[in-house]
C-alpha positions as CSV (number, residue, x, y, z in Angstrom):
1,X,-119.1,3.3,-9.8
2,X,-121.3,4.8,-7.2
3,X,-125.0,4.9,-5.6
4,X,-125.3,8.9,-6.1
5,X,-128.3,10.7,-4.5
6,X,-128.6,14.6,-5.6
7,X,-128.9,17.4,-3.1
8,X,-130.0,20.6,-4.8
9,X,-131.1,24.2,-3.5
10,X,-134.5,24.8,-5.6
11,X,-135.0,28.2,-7.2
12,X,-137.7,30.3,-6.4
13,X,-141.0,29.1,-8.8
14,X,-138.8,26.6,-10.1
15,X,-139.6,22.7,-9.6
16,X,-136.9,20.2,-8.6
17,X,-136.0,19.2,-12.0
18,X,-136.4,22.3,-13.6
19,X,-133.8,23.7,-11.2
20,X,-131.5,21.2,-12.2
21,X,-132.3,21.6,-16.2
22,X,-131.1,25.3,-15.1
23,X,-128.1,24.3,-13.2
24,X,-127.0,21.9,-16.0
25,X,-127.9,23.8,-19.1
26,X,-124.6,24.6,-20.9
27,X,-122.7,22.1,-18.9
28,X,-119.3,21.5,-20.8
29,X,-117.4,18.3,-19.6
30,X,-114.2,19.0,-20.4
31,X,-114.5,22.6,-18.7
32,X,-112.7,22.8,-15.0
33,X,-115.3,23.1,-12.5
34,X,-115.5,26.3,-10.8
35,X,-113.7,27.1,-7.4
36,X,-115.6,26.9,-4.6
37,X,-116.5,30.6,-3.6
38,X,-119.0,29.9,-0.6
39,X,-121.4,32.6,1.0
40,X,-121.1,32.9,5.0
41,X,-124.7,31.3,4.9
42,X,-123.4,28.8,3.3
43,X,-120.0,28.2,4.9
44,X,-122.3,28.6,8.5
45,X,-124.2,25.3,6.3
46,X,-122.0,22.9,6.0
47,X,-120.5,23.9,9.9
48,X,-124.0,22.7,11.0
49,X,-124.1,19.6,9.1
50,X,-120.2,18.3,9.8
51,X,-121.6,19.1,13.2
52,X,-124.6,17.4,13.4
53,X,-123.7,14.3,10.9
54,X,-120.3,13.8,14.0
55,X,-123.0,13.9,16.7
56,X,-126.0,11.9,15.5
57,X,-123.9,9.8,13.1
58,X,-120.6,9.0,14.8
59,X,-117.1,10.1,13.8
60,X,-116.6,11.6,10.4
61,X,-113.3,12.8,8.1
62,X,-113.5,16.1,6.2
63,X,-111.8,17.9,4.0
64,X,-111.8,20.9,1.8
65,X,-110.9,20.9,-1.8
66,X,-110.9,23.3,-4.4
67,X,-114.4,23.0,-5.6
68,X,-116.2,21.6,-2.9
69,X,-116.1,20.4,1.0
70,X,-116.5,17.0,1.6
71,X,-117.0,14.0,4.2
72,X,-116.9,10.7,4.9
73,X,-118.3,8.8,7.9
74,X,-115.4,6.3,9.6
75,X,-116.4,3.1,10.5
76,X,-119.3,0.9,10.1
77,X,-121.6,0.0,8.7
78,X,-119.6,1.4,5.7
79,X,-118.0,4.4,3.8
80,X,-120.6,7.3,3.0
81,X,-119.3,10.6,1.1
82,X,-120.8,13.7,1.3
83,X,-119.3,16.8,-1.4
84,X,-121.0,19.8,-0.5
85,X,-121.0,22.8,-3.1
86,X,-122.9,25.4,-1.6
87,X,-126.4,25.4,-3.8
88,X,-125.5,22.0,-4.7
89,X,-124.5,19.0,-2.5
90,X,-124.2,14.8,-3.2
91,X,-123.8,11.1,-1.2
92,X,-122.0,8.8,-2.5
93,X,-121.9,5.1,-1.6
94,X,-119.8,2.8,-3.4
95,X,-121.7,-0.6,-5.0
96,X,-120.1,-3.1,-2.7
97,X,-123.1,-3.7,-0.3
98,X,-125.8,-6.6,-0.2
99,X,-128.4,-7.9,1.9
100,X,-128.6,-6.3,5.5
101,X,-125.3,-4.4,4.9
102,X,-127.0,-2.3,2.0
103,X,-129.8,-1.7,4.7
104,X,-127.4,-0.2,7.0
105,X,-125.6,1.8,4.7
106,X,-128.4,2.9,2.5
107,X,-129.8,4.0,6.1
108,X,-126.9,6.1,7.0
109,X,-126.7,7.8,3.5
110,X,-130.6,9.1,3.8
111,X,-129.7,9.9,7.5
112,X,-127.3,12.2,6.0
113,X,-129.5,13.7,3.1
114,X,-132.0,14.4,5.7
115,X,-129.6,16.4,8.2
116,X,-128.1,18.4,5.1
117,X,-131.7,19.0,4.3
118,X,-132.3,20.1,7.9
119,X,-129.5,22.4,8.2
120,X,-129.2,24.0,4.5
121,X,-132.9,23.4,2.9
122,X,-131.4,21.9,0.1
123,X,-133.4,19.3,-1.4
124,X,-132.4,15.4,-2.0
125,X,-133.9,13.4,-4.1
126,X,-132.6,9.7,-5.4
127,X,-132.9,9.5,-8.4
128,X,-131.9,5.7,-8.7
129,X,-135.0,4.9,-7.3
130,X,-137.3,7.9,-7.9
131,X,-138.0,9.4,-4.6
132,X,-137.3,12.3,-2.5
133,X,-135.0,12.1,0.3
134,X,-137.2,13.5,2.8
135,X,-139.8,11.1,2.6
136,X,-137.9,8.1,0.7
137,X,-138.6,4.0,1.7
138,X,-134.5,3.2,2.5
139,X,-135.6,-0.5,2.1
140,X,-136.2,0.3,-1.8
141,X,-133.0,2.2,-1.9
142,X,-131.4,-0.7,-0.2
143,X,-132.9,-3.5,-2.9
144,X,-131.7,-1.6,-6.0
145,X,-127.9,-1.5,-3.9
146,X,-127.6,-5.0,-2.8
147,X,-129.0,-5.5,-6.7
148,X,-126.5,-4.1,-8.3
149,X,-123.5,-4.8,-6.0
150,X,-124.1,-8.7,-6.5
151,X,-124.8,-8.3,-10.5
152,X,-121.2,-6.1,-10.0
153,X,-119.5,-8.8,-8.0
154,X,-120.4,-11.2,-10.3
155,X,-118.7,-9.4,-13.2
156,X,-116.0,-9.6,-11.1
C-alpha cells in the first residue's frame, strides 16, 4: 500500500477532475494498459525532469518499462517513485514513515511533483489530503503518512 499523489495534463476547458472523469471513463481493469508511445515533447519532458529531480534532489535510478518511465530517488530520507506516462504521471511513497521521517519524505515527494510540474505543466494534486501540489501544506501530507504508517505497523 502506497501514499499516491496524481499528476495529470488538464485538457483544454476542462477542470482537474473532469479531466480525469475523461481519462478514466471506460477504464476496464482487467484490460492491459497501453504501451507507452511518447511524443518528442514528451520524451524532451521527462529528460528535464530525471534531469532536474538528479541535480536538485540528489542521485536518482530510472528505468523504462513498457507502459511508462519511472524513478526512484537513492538514499535518504527514503524511497520516492515517480511513473511518468506522458499526459499522465504519479509519486509513490510507501506507508512506512512516522514522525519527522514522514516530514522528510513527504517533503521530497512534493519537491518532485513541483519539478514535474515545472518541466511538463502537468498538474499534481493529492488527493489523500485534498490539495494541489503546487501550493499543498507538506506538514498535512506528512500527518495523514505518519497516521497511517503507525495504524499500519500496528496491524503488523
Amino acid at each position: 500500500m502506497t501514499y499516491d499523489i496524481m499528476l495529470v495534463r488538464v485538457q483544454p476547458g476542462l477542470t482537474l477532475q473532469e479531466t480525469l472523469d475523461r481519462l478514466t471513463a471506460g477504464f476496464d481493469p482487467d484490460a492491459d494498459l497501453p504501451l507507452l508511445r511518447l511524443t518528442e515533447a514528451q520524451r524532451a519532458e521527462w529528460d528535464r525532469i530525471l534531469g532536474r529531480v538528479s541535480r536538485d534532489i540528489g542521485p536518482v535510478e530510472s528505468e523504462e518499462y513498457l507502459h511508462s518511465l519511472a524513478l526512484e530517488t537513492v538514499g535518504p530520507p527514503g524511497r520516492v517513485q515517480l511513473d511518468y506516462c506522458g499526459d499522465t504521471a504519479h509519486i509513490e511513497v510507501a506507508y512506512r514513515h512516522s514522525g519527522p521521517a514522514a516530514l522528510e519524505v513527504m517533503d521530497l515527494a512534493y519537491r518532485i511533483a513541483r519539478i514535474v510540474e515545472d518541466e511538463s505543466g502537468l498538474t499534481g494534486h493529492d488527493f489523500e489530503v485534498g490539495q494541489p501540489t503546487r501550493t499543498g501544506d507538506p506538514v498535512k501530507v506528512a500527518d495523514r503518512l505518519s497516521g497511517v504508517s503507525v495504524w499500519a505497523h500496528h496491524l503488523s
